[in-house]
Coordinates of C-alpha atoms and ligand atoms in Angstrom, one line a residue:
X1260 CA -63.0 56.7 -5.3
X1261 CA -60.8 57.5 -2.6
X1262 CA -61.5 54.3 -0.5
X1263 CA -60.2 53.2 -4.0
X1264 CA -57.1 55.5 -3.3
X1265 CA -56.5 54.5 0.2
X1266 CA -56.8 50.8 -0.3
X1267 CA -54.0 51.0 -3.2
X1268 CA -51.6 53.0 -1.6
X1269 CA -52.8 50.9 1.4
X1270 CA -51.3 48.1 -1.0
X1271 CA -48.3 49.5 -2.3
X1272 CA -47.4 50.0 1.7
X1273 CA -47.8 46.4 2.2
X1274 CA -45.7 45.9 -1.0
X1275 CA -43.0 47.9 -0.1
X1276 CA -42.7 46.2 3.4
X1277 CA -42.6 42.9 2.1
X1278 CA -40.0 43.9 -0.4
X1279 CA -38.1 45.7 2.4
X1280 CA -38.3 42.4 4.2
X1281 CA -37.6 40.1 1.7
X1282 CA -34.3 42.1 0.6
X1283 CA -33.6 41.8 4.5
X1284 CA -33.5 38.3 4.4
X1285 CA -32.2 38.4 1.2
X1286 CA -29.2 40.6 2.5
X1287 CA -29.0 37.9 5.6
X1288 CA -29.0 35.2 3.1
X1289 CA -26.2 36.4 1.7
X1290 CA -24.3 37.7 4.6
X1291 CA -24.4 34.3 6.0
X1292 CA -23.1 32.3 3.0
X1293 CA -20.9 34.5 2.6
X1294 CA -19.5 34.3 5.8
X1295 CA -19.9 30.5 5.6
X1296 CA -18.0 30.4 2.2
X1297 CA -15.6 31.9 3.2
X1298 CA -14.8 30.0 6.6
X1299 CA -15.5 26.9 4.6
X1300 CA -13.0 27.5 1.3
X1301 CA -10.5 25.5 3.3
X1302 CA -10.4 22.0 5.1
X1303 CA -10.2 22.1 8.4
X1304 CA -8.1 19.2 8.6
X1305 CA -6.0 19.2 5.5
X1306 CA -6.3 23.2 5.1
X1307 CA -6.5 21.8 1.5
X1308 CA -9.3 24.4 -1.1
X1309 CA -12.4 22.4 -0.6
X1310 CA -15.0 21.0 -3.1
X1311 CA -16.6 24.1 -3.5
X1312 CA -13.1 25.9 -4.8
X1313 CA -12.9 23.1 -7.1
X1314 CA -15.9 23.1 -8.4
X1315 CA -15.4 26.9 -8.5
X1316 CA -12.2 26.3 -10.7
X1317 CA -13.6 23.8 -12.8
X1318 CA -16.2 26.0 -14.0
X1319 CA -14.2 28.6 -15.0
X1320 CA -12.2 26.2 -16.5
X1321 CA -14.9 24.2 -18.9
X1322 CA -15.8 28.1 -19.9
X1323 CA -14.1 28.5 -23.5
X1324 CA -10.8 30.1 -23.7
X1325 CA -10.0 33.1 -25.5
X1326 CA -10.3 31.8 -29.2
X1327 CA -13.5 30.3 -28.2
X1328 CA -11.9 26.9 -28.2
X1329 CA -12.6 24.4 -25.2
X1330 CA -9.6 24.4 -23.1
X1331 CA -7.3 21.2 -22.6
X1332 CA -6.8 20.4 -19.1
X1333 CA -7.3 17.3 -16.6
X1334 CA -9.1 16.7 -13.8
X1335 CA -8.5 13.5 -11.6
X1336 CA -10.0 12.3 -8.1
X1337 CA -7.7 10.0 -6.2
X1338 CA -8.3 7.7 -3.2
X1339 CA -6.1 6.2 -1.0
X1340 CA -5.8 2.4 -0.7
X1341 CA -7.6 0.1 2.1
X1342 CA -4.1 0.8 4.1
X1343 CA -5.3 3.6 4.9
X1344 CA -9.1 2.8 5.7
X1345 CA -7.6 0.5 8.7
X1346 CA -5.7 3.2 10.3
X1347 CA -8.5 5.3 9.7
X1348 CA -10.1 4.9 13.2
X1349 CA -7.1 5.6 15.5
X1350 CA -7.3 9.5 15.1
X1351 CA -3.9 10.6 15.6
X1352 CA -2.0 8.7 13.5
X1353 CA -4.9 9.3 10.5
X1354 CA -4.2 12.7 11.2
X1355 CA -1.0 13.3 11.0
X1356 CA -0.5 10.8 7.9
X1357 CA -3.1 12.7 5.8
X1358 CA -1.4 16.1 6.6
X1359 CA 1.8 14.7 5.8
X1360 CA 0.0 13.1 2.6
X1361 CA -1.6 15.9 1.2
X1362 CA 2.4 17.7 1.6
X1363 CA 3.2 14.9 -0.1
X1364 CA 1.2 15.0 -3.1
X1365 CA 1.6 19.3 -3.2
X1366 CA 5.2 19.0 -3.5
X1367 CA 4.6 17.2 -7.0
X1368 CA 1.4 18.7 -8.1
X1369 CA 1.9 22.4 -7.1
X1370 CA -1.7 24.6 -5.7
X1371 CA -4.2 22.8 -7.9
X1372 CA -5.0 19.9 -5.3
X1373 CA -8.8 20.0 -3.7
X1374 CA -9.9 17.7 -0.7
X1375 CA -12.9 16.2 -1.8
X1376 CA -16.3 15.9 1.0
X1377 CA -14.2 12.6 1.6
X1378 CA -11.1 13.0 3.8
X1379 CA -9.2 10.2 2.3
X1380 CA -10.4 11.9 -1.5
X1381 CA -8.5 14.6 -3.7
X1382 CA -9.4 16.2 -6.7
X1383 CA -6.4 17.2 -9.3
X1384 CA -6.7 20.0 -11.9
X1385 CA -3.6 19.7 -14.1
X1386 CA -3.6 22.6 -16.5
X1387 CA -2.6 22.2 -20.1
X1388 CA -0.2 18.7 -19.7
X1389 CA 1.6 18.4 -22.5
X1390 CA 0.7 14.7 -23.2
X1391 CA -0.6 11.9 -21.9
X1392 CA 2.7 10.7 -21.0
X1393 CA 3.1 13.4 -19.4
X1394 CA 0.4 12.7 -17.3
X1395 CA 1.4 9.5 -16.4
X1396 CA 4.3 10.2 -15.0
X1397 CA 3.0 13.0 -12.8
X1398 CA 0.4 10.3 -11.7
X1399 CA 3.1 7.5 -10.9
X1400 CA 5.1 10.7 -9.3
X1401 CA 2.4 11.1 -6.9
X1402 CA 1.7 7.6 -5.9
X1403 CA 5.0 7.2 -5.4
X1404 CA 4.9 10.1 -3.3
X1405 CA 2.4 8.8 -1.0
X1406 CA 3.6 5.1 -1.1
X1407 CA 6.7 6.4 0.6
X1408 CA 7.2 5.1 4.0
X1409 CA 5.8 7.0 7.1
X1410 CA 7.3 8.5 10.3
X1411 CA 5.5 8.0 13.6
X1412 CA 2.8 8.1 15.1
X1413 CA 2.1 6.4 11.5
X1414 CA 5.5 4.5 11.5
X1415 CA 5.9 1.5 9.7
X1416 CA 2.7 2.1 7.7
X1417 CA 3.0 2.2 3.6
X1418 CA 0.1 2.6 1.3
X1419 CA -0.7 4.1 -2.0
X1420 CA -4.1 5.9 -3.6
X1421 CA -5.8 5.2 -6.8
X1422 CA -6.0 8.0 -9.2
X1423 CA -8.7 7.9 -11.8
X1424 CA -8.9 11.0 -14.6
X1425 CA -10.6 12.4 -17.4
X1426 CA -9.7 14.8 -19.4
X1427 CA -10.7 18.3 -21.0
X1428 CA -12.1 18.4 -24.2
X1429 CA -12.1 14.6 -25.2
X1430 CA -14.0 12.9 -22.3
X1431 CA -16.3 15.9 -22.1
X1432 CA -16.7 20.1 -21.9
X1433 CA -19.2 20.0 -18.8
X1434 CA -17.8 20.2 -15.3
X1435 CA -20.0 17.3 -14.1
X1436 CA -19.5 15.4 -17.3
X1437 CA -15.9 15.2 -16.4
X1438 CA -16.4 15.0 -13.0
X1439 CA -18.3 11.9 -13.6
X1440 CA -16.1 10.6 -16.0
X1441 CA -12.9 11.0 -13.7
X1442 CA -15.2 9.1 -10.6
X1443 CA -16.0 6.2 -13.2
X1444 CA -12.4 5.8 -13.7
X1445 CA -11.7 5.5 -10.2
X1446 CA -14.4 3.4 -9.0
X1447 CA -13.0 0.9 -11.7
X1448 CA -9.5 1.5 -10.6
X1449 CA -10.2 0.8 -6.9
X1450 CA -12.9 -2.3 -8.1
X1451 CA -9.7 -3.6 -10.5
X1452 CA -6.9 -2.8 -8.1
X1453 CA -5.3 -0.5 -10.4
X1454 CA -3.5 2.2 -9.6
X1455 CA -4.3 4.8 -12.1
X1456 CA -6.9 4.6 -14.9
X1457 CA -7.9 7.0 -17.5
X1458 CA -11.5 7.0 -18.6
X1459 CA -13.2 5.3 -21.5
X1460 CA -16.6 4.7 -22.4
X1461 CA -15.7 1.2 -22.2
X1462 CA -14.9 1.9 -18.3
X1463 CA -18.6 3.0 -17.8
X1464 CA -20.1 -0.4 -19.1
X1465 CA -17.5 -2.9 -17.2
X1466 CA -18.3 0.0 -14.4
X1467 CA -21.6 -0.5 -14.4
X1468 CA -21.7 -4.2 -15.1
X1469 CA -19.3 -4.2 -11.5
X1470 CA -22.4 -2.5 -9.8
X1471 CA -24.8 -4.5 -10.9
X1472 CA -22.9 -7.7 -10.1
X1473 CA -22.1 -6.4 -6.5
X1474 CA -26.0 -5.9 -6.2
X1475 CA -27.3 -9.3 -7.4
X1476 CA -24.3 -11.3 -5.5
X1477 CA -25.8 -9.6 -2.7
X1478 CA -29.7 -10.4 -3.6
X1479 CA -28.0 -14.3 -4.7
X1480 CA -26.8 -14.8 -1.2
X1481 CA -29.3 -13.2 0.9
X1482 CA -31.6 -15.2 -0.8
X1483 CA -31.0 -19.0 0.4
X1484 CA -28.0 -19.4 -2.3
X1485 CA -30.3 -21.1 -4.8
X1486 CA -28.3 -19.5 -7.9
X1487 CA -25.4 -21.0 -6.6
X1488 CA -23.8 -24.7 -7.5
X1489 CA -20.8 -26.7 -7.0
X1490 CA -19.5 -28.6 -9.7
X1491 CA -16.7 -30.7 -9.1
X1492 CA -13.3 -32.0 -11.1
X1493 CA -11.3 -34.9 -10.3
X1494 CA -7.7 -35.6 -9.1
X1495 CA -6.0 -38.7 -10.7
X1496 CA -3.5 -40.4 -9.8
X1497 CA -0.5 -41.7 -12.3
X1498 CA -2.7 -45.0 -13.3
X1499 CA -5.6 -42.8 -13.8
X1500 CA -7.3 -43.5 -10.8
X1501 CA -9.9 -41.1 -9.6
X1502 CA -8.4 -39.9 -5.7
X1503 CA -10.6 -36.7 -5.1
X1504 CA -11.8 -33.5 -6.1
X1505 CA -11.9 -30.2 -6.1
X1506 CA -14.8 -28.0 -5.5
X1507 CA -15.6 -25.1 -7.8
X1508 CA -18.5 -22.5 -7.5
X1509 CA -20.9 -21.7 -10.4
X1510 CA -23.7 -19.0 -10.3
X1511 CA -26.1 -19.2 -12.9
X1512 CA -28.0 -15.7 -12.7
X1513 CA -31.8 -15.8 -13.6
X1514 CA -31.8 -13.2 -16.2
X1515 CA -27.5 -13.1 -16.8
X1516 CA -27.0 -16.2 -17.3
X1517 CA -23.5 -18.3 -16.1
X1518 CA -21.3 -15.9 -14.8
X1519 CA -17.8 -17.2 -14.3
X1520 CA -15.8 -17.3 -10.4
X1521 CA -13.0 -14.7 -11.9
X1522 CA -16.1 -12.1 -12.6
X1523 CA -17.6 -12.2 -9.3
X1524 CA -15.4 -13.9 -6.5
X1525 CA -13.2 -10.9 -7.1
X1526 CA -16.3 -8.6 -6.0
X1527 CA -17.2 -11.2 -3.4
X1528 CA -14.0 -10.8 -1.8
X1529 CA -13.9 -7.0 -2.2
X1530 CA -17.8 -6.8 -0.7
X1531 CA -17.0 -8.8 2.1
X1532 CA -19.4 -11.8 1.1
X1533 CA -17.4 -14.1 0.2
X1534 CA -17.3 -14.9 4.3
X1535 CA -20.8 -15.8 3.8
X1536 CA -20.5 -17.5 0.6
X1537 CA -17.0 -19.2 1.5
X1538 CA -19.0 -21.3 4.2
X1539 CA -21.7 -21.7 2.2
X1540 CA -19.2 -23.5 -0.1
X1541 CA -17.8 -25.2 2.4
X1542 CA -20.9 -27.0 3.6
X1543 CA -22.0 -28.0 0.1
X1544 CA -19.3 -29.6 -0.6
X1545 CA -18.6 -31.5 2.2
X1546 CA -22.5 -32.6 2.2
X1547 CA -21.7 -33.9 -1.4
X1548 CA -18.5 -35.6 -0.2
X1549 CA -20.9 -37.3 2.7
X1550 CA -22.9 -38.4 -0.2
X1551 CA -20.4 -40.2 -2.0
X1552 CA -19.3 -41.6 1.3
X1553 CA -22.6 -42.8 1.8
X1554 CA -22.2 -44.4 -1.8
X1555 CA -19.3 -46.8 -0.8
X1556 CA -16.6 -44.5 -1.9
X1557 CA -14.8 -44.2 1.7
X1558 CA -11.6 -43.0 0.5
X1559 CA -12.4 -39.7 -1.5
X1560 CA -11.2 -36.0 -0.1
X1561 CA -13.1 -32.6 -1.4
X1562 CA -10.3 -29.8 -2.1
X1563 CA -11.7 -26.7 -1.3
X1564 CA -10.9 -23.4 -2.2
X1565 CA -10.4 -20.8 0.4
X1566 CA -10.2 -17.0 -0.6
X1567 CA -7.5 -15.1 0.9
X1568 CA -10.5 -13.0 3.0
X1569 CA -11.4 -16.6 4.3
X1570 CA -8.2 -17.3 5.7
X1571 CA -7.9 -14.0 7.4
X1572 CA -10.7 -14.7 9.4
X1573 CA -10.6 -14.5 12.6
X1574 CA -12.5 -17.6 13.2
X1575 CA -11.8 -19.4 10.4
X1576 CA -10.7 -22.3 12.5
X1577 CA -13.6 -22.3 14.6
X1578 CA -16.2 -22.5 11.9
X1579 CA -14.4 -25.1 10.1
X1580 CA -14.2 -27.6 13.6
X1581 CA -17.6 -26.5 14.0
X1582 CA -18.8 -27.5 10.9
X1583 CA -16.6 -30.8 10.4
X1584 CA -18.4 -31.7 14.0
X1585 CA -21.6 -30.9 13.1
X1586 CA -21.6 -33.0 9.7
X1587 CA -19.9 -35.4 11.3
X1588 CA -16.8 -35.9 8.8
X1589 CA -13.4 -36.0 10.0
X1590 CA -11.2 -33.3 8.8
X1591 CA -8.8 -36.1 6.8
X1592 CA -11.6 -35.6 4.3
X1593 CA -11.2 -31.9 3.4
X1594 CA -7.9 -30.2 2.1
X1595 CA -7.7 -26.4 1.8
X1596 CA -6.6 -24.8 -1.2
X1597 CA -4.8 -21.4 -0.4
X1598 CA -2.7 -19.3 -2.3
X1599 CA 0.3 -18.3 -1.7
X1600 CA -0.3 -14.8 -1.5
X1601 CA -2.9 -15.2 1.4
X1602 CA 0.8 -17.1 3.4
X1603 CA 2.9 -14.6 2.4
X1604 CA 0.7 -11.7 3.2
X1605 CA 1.6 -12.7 7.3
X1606 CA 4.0 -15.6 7.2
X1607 CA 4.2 -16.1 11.0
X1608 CA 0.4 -16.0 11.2
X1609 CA -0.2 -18.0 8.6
X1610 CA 1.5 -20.7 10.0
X1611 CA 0.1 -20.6 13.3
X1612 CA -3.3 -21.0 11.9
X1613 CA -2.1 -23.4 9.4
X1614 CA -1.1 -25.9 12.7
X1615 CA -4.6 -25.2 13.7
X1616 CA -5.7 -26.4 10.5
X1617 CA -3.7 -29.3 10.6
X1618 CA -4.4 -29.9 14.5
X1619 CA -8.1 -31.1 13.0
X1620 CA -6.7 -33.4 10.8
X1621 CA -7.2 -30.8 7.6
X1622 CA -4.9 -31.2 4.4
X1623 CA -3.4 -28.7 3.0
X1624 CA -2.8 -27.6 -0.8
X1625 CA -0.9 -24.5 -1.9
X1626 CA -3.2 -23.2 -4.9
X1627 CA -1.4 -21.7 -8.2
X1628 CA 2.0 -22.9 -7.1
X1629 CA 5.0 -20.9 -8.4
X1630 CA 3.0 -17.6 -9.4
X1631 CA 3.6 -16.4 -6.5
X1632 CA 6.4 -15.2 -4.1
X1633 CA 6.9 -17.8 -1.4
X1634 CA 10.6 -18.7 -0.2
X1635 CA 11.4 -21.9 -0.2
X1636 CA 12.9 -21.0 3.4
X1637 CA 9.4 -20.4 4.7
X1638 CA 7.9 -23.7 2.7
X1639 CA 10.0 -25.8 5.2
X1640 CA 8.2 -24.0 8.0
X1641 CA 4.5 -24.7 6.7
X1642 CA 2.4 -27.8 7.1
X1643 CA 2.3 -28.2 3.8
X1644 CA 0.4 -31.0 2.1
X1645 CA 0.5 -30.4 -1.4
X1646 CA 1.8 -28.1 -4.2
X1647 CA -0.4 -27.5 -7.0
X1648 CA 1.7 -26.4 -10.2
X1649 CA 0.2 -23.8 -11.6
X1650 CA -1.8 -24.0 -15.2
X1651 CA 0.7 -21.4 -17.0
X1652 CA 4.0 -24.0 -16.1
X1653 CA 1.6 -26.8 -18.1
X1654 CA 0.2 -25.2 -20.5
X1655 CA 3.3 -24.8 -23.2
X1656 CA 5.3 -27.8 -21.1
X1657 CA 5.8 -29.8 -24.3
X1658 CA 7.6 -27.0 -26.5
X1659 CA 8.8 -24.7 -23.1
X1660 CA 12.2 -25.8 -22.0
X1661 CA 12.4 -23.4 -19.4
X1662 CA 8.7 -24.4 -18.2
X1663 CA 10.0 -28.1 -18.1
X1664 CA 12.9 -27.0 -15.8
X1665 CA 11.0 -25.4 -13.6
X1666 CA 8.6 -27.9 -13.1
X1667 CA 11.2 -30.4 -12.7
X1668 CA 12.5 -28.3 -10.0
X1669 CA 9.4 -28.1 -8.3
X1670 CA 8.3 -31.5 -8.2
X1671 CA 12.0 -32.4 -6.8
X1672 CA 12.4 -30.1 -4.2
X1673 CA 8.2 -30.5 -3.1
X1674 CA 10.0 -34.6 -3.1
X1675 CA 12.6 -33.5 -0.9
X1676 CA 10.6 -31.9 1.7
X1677 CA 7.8 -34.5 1.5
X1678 CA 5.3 -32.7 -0.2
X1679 CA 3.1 -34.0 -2.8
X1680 CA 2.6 -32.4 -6.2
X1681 CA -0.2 -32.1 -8.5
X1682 CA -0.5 -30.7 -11.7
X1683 CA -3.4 -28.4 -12.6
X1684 CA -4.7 -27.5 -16.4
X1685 CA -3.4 -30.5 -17.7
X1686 CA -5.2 -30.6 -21.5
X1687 CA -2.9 -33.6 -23.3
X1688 CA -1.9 -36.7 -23.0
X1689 CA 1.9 -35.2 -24.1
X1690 CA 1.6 -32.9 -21.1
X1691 CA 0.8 -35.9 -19.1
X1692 CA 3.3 -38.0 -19.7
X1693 CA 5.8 -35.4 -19.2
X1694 CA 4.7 -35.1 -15.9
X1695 CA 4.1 -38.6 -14.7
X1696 CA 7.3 -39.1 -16.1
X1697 CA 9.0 -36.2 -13.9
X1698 CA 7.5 -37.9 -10.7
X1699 CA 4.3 -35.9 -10.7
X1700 CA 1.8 -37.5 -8.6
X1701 CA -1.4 -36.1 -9.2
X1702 CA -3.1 -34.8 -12.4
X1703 CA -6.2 -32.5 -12.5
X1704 CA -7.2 -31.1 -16.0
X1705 CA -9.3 -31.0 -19.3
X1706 CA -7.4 -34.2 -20.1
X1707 CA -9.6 -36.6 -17.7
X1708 CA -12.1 -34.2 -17.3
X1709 CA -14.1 -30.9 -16.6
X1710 CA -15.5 -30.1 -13.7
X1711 CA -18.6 -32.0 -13.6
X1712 CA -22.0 -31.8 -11.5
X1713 CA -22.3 -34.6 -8.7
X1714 CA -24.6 -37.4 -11.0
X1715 CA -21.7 -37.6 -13.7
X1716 CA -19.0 -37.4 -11.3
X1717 CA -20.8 -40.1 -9.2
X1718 CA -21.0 -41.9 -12.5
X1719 CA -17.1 -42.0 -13.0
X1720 CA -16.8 -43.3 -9.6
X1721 CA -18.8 -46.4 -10.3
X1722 CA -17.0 -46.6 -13.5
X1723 CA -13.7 -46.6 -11.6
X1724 CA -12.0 -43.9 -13.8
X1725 CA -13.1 -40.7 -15.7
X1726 CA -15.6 -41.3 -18.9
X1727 CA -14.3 -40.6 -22.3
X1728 CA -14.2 -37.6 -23.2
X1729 CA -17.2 -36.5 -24.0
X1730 CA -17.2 -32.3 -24.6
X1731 CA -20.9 -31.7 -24.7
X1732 CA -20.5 -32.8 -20.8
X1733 CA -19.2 -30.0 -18.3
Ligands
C2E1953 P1 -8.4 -22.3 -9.5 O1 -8.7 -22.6 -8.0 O2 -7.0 -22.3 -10.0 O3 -9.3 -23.4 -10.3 C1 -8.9 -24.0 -11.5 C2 -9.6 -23.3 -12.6 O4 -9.1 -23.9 -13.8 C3 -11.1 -23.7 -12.7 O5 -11.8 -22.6 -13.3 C4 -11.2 -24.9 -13.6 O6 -12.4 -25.1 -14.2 C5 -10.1 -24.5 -14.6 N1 -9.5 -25.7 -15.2 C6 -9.3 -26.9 -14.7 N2 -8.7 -27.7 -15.6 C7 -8.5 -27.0 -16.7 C8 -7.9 -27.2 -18.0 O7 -7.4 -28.3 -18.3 N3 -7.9 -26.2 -18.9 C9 -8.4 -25.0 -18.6 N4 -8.4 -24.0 -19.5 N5 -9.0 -24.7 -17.4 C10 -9.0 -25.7 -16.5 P2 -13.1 -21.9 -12.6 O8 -14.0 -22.9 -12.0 O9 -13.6 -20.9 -13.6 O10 -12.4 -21.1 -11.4 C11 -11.6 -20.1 -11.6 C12 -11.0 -19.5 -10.3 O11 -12.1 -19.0 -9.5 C13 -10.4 -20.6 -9.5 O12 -9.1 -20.9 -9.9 C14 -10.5 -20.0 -8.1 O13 -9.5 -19.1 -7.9 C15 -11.8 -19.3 -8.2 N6 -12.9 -20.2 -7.7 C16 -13.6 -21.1 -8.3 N7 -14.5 -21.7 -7.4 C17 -14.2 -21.2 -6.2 C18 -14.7 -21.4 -4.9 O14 -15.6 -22.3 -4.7 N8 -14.2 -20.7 -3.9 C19 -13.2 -19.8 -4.1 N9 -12.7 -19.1 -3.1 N10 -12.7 -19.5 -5.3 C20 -13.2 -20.2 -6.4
CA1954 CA1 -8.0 -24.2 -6.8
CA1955 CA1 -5.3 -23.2 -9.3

């Protein structure tokens, strides 16, 4: 019996100790987050509350109010812009702009911003707005706020943020619910480049879709570029007379079907592959212009698109000599689409690499002509081959007085500086006539055709002129 004894109070020792012990840790558990919490609750760099305070705050908030009610309230995460991504590495000047940020955005929002784990990410808590109007404005407020100019050592620089929100009870009661929610509505803001977007469900899908798109346009191109085609749609002249073409990118996705360049070259260019796919383009197009060559038709250009991420490149010019030499076409063949945007973005750039361009014999088009915001001063200074007139000038020409005038203007001064014009979207033969009657030399559009794969366009070549219209071709 008492060896019974001894070995239970022998065990209730042991149990004690390793209670004692455990509360010890316990206690040192404690201590230390405690101590940790404490040092952390503000960022070291923007001495903004952290994530954990917000998270803190957000809890008590999505606890019901007094009448037992969910409480109304907002939360929104907000990111500032690429701008800021490029200055990111230089440390000083990233410092000093994100302190001077963060002021910023206090001055309009009051105590209730929170750095997120991401230094160039805040979380907002507005408390009982009175409307949604009201919340837009304290939104525009802040990006205004930030898109102020800077002083040094960030002088010169301008950017803004992205704000995405969600609010308390309608798009959810949970703190990660709306958490969520608000991040869906910025990812889509920043993928859209939007400056502030409030959630939907909708948001989540198109969201979604966005992601999945990024993932397979990276799979599609890492994997030989066999979902990819060209198709391609002529230029004619005023007699109809087939004079070139412009290339134009289809992916057909194995299990999504055709997915249209305005759904994914947008992602392309944000990813960064459109680089890859740009020169992928590039090749394919001028190995089907070869092709054609080879066929006996020696005088025919390709018109290529080139993204604006294209013509920032670096060695854009580079690739493109080295290409041209190593296909063995000379660059009289190939003219360059570009937008106007992509000129105006760096004028005096632009135009040094448009000489280089030029310098290899390339043509040159400016794409979408007249949506965009180039001077007419600085279209005297580019080596310019071609103005495209955009679709939206053409599309209500006949009935548009305005649309006729400005077209007429276009076509004159592009005649007065020696540039060519060429009239895009073109869908009837009352559109056309305008046009060739204004002096417009070249016509692309539904009219004489669709874009077309390489067999039908070869066929219109040996025919001389488009087909008939024929709209189960395309
Ligand atoms: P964009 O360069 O302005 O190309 C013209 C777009 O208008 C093409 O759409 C073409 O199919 C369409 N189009 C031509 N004629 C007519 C017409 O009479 N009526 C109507 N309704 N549409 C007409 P697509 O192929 O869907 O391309 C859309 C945009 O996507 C292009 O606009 C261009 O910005 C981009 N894109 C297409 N292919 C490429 C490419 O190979 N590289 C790059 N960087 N962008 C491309
Ligand atoms: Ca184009
Ligand atoms: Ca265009």
């Amino acid at each position: 019996m008492s060896s019974t004894t001894d070995a239970d109070s022998d065990e209730l020792a042991r149990l004690r100790e390793e209670n004692r012990t455990l509360k010890r840790s316990l206690d040192q558990e404690r201590e230390k987050r405690e101590l940790f919490e404490g040092y952390t609750k503000i960022h070291p760099e923007t001495g903004l509350p952290n994530y954990g305070e917000f998270y803190k705050e957000l809890e008590r908030l999505t606890e019901p109010g007094s009448n037992g009610e969910p409480r109304n309230f907002c939360v929104a995460m907000l990111r500032l812009d690429n701008d800021y991504q490029r200055i990111k590495n230089s440390k000083d000047r990233s410092k000093a702009l994100l302190l001077r940020t963060t002021i910023r955005i206090r001055e309009v929002i009051g105590d209730t911003l929170y750095q997120s784990d991401r230094l160039d990410e805040f979380y907002v808590i507005v408390r009982s707005p009175a409307s949604l109007d009201f919340l837009a404005r304290l939104f525009l407020a802040i990006i205004r706020e930030v898109a102020k100019p800077q002083d040094a050592p960030a002088e010169g620089l301008s950017f803004s943020c992205h704000i995405g929100f969600a609010e308390s009870p309608l798009h959810g009661t949970r703190s990660s619910e709306l958490m969520n929610n608000a991040e869906i509505a910025l990812r889509y803001a920043t993928q859209k480049n939007k400056r502030v977007v409030r959630f939907a469900k909708s948001l989540g899908l198109a969201y979604h879709r966005i992601t999945i798109l990024e993932q397979e346009l990276r799979m599609a191109t890492q994997n030989g570029f066999k979902d990819f085609f060209m198709v391609y749609q002529p230029f004619v002249d005023q007699q109809g007379v087939i004079k070139g073409c412009e290339s134009l990118i289809r992916w057909k996705h194995p299990e999504l079907g055709m997915i249209a360049p305005p759904q994914f070259i947008p992602i392309a260019e944000r990813t960064g592959d459109i680089r890859i796919l740009g020169r992928w383009i590039m090749y394919r197009s001028v190995v089907q212009l070869k092709e054609w060559h080879k066929q006996g038709f020696l005088d025919l250009f390709v018109s290529v698109n080139l993204s604006p991420i294209q013509f920032n490149e670096k060695e854009l010019v580079q690739n493109i000599a080295e290409m041209l030499a190593a296909l063995k076409i000379e660059g009289r063949f190939v003219k360059l689409e570009i937008t106007e945007g992509a000129i105006m973005s760096d004028p005096n750039l632009a135009v040094v690499k448009l000489l280089q361009l030029k310098d290899l014999g390339i043509r040159l088009s400016i794409d979408d002509f007249g949506t965009g915001y180039s001077s007419l001063n600085y279209l005297r200074k580019l080596p310019i081959d071609t103005l495209k007139i955009d679709k939206s000038f053409i599309d209500d020409l006949a009935d548009n007085v305005q649309n006729q005038e400005i077209v007429r203007a276009i076509i004159s001064m592009a005649r007065s500086l020696h540039i060519e014009t060429l009239a895009e979207g073109v869908e009837t033969a009352q559109q056309r006539d305008i046009l060739n009657s204004e002096g417009c030399q070249y016509i692309q559009g539904y009219f004489y055709s669709k874009p077309v794969d390489p067999d039908l366009f070869s066929d219109y070549l040996r025919h001389g002129a488009v087909l008939p219209y024929d709209p189960s071709r395309s």
